[in-house]
Coordinates of C-alpha atoms in Angstrom, one line a residue:
X151 CA 17.9 24.5 15.7
X152 CA 14.5 23.0 14.7
X153 CA 14.7 24.1 11.1
X154 CA 17.9 22.0 10.6
X155 CA 16.5 18.7 12.1
X156 CA 15.6 17.1 8.9
X157 CA 18.8 17.9 7.1
X158 CA 20.8 16.7 10.1
X159 CA 18.9 13.4 10.1
X160 CA 19.6 12.8 6.4
X161 CA 23.3 13.6 7.0
X162 CA 23.5 11.2 10.0
X163 CA 21.8 8.5 7.9
X164 CA 24.7 8.7 5.4
X165 CA 22.8 10.9 2.9
X166 CA 19.5 9.0 2.8
X167 CA 17.0 8.5 5.6
X168 CA 14.1 6.0 5.8
X169 CA 10.5 7.0 6.4
X170 CA 7.9 4.5 7.5
X171 CA 5.3 2.6 5.4
X172 CA 1.6 2.0 5.1
X173 CA -0.4 2.6 8.3
X174 CA -3.9 1.3 7.5
X175 CA -2.3 -1.8 5.8
X176 CA -0.5 -2.7 9.1
X177 CA -3.5 -2.0 11.2
X178 CA -5.5 -4.4 9.0
X179 CA -2.8 -7.1 9.6
X180 CA -3.6 -6.8 13.3
X181 CA -7.3 -7.4 12.5
X182 CA -8.4 -3.8 12.3
X183 CA -11.3 -2.9 10.1
X184 CA -10.6 0.4 8.3
X185 CA -13.8 0.7 6.3
X186 CA -14.6 4.2 7.7
X187 CA -14.4 7.8 6.3
X188 CA -11.7 8.5 9.0
X189 CA -9.6 5.6 7.6
X190 CA -6.8 4.6 10.0
X191 CA -7.5 7.7 12.2
X192 CA -10.6 5.8 13.5
X193 CA -8.2 3.8 15.6
X194 CA -7.2 7.0 17.5
X195 CA -10.6 6.6 19.0
X196 CA -11.1 2.8 19.0
X197 CA -7.7 1.5 19.9
X198 CA -4.8 4.0 20.5
X199 CA -2.6 1.3 21.8
X200 CA -2.7 -0.4 18.3
X201 CA -1.6 2.9 16.7
X202 CA 1.4 3.0 19.0
X203 CA 2.2 -0.6 18.3
X204 CA 2.3 0.0 14.6
X205 CA 4.6 3.0 15.1
X206 CA 6.9 0.7 17.2
X207 CA 6.9 -2.0 14.5
X208 CA 8.2 0.6 12.0
X209 CA 10.8 1.8 14.4
X210 CA 12.0 -1.7 14.9
X211 CA 12.1 -2.1 11.1
X212 CA 14.6 0.8 10.9
X213 CA 12.4 3.8 10.1
X214 CA 14.1 7.2 10.8
X215 CA 10.8 9.1 10.5
X216 CA 7.3 8.2 11.8
X217 CA 4.3 9.7 10.1
X218 CA 1.3 10.3 12.3
X219 CA -2.1 8.8 11.7
X220 CA -3.7 12.2 11.1
X221 CA -3.8 12.0 7.2
X222 CA -7.4 11.6 6.4
X223 CA -10.8 13.0 7.3
X224 CA -10.1 14.7 10.6
X225 CA -12.2 17.8 10.3
X226 CA -12.0 20.2 13.2
X227 CA -15.5 19.3 14.3
X228 CA -14.3 15.7 14.8
X229 CA -11.8 16.9 17.3
X230 CA -8.6 18.8 17.7
X231 CA -7.9 16.4 20.5
X232 CA -7.6 13.5 18.0
X233 CA -5.0 15.5 15.9
X234 CA -3.1 16.1 19.1
X235 CA -3.4 12.5 20.1
X236 CA -2.0 11.3 16.7
X237 CA 1.2 13.3 17.4
X238 CA 1.4 12.3 21.1
X239 CA 1.2 8.6 20.3
X240 CA 3.9 8.8 17.7
X241 CA 6.1 10.9 20.1
X242 CA 5.5 8.4 23.0
X243 CA 6.4 5.5 20.7
X244 CA 9.6 7.2 19.5
X245 CA 10.7 8.2 23.0
X246 CA 10.0 4.8 24.5
X247 CA 11.8 3.0 21.7
X248 CA 14.8 5.4 21.8
X249 CA 15.2 5.2 25.5
X250 CA 15.5 1.4 25.2
X251 CA 17.7 1.6 22.2
X252 CA 20.4 3.9 23.6
X253 CA 21.1 1.6 26.6
X254 CA 22.0 -1.2 24.1
X255 CA 25.5 -0.5 22.9
X256 CA 25.1 -2.6 19.7
X257 CA 22.0 -0.7 18.6
X258 CA 21.9 0.3 15.0
X259 CA 19.1 2.8 15.3
X260 CA 19.0 6.6 15.0
X261 CA 16.6 8.7 17.0
X262 CA 13.6 9.0 14.7
X263 CA 11.7 12.2 13.9
X264 CA 7.9 12.5 14.1
X265 CA 6.2 14.0 11.0
X266 CA 2.6 15.2 11.5
X267 CA 0.7 14.1 8.4
X268 CA -1.5 16.6 6.6
X269 CA -3.5 15.0 3.9
X270 CA -4.8 16.8 0.8
X271 CA -8.3 18.3 0.6
X272 CA -9.1 15.4 -1.7
X273 CA -8.4 12.9 1.0
X274 CA -10.8 14.7 3.3
X275 CA -13.5 14.6 0.6
X276 CA -12.8 10.8 0.4
X277 CA -14.0 10.7 -3.2
X278 CA -10.7 9.9 -4.9
X279 CA -10.1 13.5 -6.0
X280 CA -6.6 13.4 -4.6
X281 CA -5.9 11.1 -7.7
X282 CA -7.6 13.4 -10.2
X283 CA -6.7 16.9 -8.9
X284 CA -10.2 18.1 -9.8
X285 CA -11.6 20.0 -6.9
X286 CA -14.2 21.9 -9.0
X287 CA -14.7 25.6 -9.8
X288 CA -15.7 26.5 -6.2
X289 CA -12.4 25.6 -4.6
X290 CA -9.9 28.5 -4.7
X291 CA -6.7 29.3 -2.8
X292 CA -8.5 30.9 0.1
X293 CA -10.8 27.9 0.6
X294 CA -7.9 25.5 0.6
X295 CA -6.0 27.7 3.1
X296 CA -9.1 27.9 5.3
X297 CA -9.5 24.2 5.1
X298 CA -5.9 23.4 6.2
X299 CA -5.2 26.3 8.6
X300 CA -6.6 25.2 11.9
X301 CA -5.5 21.6 11.4
X302 CA -1.9 22.9 10.8
X303 CA -2.1 25.1 13.9
X304 CA -3.3 22.2 16.1
X305 CA -0.7 19.8 14.7
X306 CA 2.2 22.3 15.2
X307 CA 1.1 23.0 18.7
X308 CA 1.1 19.3 19.5
X309 CA 4.9 19.3 19.1
X310 CA 5.9 17.1 16.1
X311 CA 9.5 17.5 14.6
X312 CA 8.2 18.3 11.2
X313 CA 5.1 18.5 8.9
X314 CA 4.3 16.2 6.1
X315 CA 1.8 17.4 3.4
X316 CA 0.8 14.3 1.5
X317 CA -0.8 13.3 -1.8
X318 CA -1.1 16.9 -3.1
X319 CA -2.7 16.6 -6.6
X320 CA -2.4 20.1 -8.0
X321 CA -0.5 23.4 -8.1
X322 CA -3.2 25.4 -6.3
X323 CA -3.1 23.2 -3.1
X324 CA 0.7 23.2 -3.1
X325 CA 0.6 27.0 -3.2
X326 CA -1.9 27.0 -0.4
X327 CA 0.4 24.8 1.8
X328 CA 3.4 27.1 1.1
X329 CA 1.4 30.3 1.9
X330 CA 0.1 28.8 5.1
X331 CA 3.6 27.8 6.3
X332 CA 4.6 31.5 5.7
X333 CA 1.5 33.0 7.2
X334 CA 1.6 30.8 10.3
X335 CA 5.4 31.4 10.7
X336 CA 6.0 27.7 11.1
X337 CA 9.4 27.0 12.6
X338 CA 9.7 23.3 12.1
X339 CA 10.8 21.7 8.8
X340 CA 8.2 20.4 6.3
X341 CA 7.9 18.4 3.2
X342 CA 5.3 18.6 0.5
X343 CA 4.6 15.4 -1.6
X344 CA 2.6 15.2 -4.7
X345 CA 1.0 12.1 -6.2
X346 CA 0.9 11.2 -9.8
X347 CA -1.0 8.9 -12.1
X348 CA 1.0 9.0 -15.3
X349 CA 4.5 9.4 -13.8
X350 CA 4.9 12.7 -15.8
X351 CA 2.6 15.3 -14.2
X352 CA 0.5 16.0 -11.2
X353 CA -3.0 14.3 -11.3
X354 CA -4.5 17.6 -12.4
X355 CA -2.4 17.4 -15.5
X356 CA -0.2 20.4 -14.4
X357 CA 3.5 19.9 -14.9
X358 CA 5.8 19.4 -11.9
X359 CA 7.8 22.4 -13.1
X360 CA 4.7 24.6 -12.5
X361 CA 3.7 22.8 -9.3
X362 CA 7.2 23.2 -7.7
X363 CA 7.5 26.9 -8.6
X364 CA 6.1 28.2 -5.3
X365 CA 7.8 25.5 -3.2
X366 CA 11.3 26.3 -4.7
X367 CA 10.9 30.0 -3.6
X368 CA 10.0 29.1 0.0
X369 CA 12.6 28.5 2.8
X370 CA 9.8 26.9 4.8
X371 CA 9.8 23.8 2.6
X372 CA 12.7 21.5 3.2
X373 CA 11.9 18.5 1.0
X374 CA 9.6 17.8 -2.0
X375 CA 8.6 14.6 -3.7
X376 CA 6.1 11.9 -4.5
X377 CA 4.0 9.6 -2.3
X378 CA 1.3 7.0 -3.0
X379 CA 2.2 6.5 -6.6
X380 CA 3.4 3.2 -8.2
X381 CA 7.0 2.3 -7.4
X382 CA 8.0 1.7 -11.1
X383 CA 7.4 5.4 -11.7
X384 CA 9.9 6.6 -9.1
X385 CA 13.1 6.4 -11.1
X386 CA 11.9 8.8 -13.8
X387 CA 10.3 11.1 -11.3
X388 CA 13.5 11.4 -9.2
X389 CA 15.5 12.3 -12.3
X390 CA 12.8 14.8 -13.2
X391 CA 12.7 16.4 -9.7
X392 CA 16.5 16.6 -9.6
X393 CA 16.3 18.9 -12.6
X394 CA 13.5 21.0 -11.2
X395 CA 14.5 21.6 -7.5
X396 CA 17.4 22.0 -5.2
X397 CA 15.3 20.8 -2.2
X398 CA 15.8 17.3 -0.7
X399 CA 13.8 14.7 -2.7
X400 CA 11.6 12.3 -0.9
X401 CA 9.8 9.3 -2.4
X402 CA 7.5 6.8 -0.6
X403 CA 5.5 4.9 -3.2
X404 CA 2.7 2.5 -2.6
X405 CA 3.1 -1.2 -3.5
X406 CA 1.9 -0.7 -7.1
X407 CA -1.6 -1.8 -6.4
X408 CA -4.1 0.8 -7.7
X409 CA -6.8 2.3 -5.4
X410 CA -10.2 2.6 -6.9
X411 CA -11.5 5.7 -5.1
X412 CA -15.1 5.2 -6.2
X413 CA -15.3 1.5 -5.5
X414 CA -13.1 2.0 -2.3
X415 CA -10.9 -1.0 -3.0
X416 CA -7.4 -2.0 -4.2
X417 CA -7.0 -3.3 -7.7
X418 CA -4.1 -5.7 -8.5
X419 CA -1.6 -4.3 -11.0
X420 CA 2.1 -3.9 -11.6
X421 CA 3.2 -4.7 -8.1
X422 CA 6.6 -4.5 -6.3
X423 CA 7.5 -7.2 -3.9
X424 CA 9.5 -6.3 -0.8
X425 CA 12.8 -7.6 -2.3
X426 CA 12.3 -5.3 -5.3
X427 CA 11.9 -2.4 -2.9
X428 CA 15.4 -3.2 -1.5
X429 CA 17.1 -3.2 -4.9
X430 CA 15.2 -0.1 -6.1
X431 CA 15.8 1.9 -2.9
X432 CA 19.5 1.9 -3.5
X433 CA 18.9 2.9 -7.1
X434 CA 16.6 5.7 -6.0
X435 CA 19.2 6.9 -3.5
X436 CA 21.9 6.8 -6.1
X437 CA 19.7 8.9 -8.4
X438 CA 19.3 11.6 -5.7
X439 CA 16.5 10.7 -3.3
X440 CA 17.3 11.8 0.3
X441 CA 14.3 10.2 2.0
X442 CA 12.8 6.8 1.0
X443 CA 9.9 4.8 2.4
X444 CA 6.6 3.3 1.6
X445 CA 2.9 4.3 1.4
X446 CA -0.3 2.2 1.0
X447 CA 0.1 -1.6 1.1
X448 CA 3.7 -1.5 2.2
X449 CA 4.5 -2.9 5.7
X450 CA 7.3 -3.0 8.3
X451 CA 8.9 -5.8 6.3
X452 CA 9.1 -3.5 3.3
X453 CA 10.8 -0.8 5.4
X454 CA 13.2 -3.4 7.0
X455 CA 14.3 -4.4 3.5
X456 CA 14.7 -0.7 2.4
X457 CA 16.6 0.2 5.6
X458 CA 18.9 -2.9 5.4
X459 CA 19.6 -2.2 1.7
X460 CA 20.5 1.5 2.3
X461 CA 22.7 0.7 5.3
X462 CA 24.6 -2.0 3.4
X463 CA 25.4 0.3 0.5
X464 CA 25.8 3.6 2.3

């Protein structure tokens, strides 16, 4: 049963599964230039083989979940075919990798799931508003649902295992996501991740208690959590979410570097090195996180260390 897939994966992983890490970061390591409004999705057009290669590198590192490269900027005008392609490439990478893995009796891998990424409205605007939560007075619930609806339909039709709503900055957009899942009768699991700047509230200043209200009432949302926030905030946030929800908790922080949305560059700050991710991943799991991975500026080596640490201590 599709609805059960995410819970089954978490159980098979010993209570905590691993999602992948930064996509654009890894593309850049291969010499890609990501300075484009489409961000890493530009490589769906320029070099789809490179997209697939990055997915494979995360699978080799021990990721149980691959997130597609459909996060940013893909408006419907730019092509439903690119959204479909983002899912197809991830599924092909997963299937090819798994077919090789299962014939090796010593393999330590689990069959990964493919999560279709749906970035926030702010990520489409590409003005940094996913880190402020301020969409202005003209953006209401209907506008956000209209913005996401066709993208969600195309991604679901492309056949991923689950949906991943990412960097949601306010209560209104979280509610829009939940209502869309209901209205479109989505049958596959989903997670909804907020981001945070202060480690206490959503970027909009709204409390997570308020933001989670609609999510907690919906049986279409299987996991909730935080992505693309600094790793040193995770411990407090997991404890907070544990008190606010019965849903599975997912965290995939960035490296701790801060993205300047206006200047479009990373600013050095309180950074985690890969080894610290290993130590902290076991701590986050022990506090109640059920899915752990990385976001911007993390790499397959980060995920390898997280995966190894969780396997050792599970």
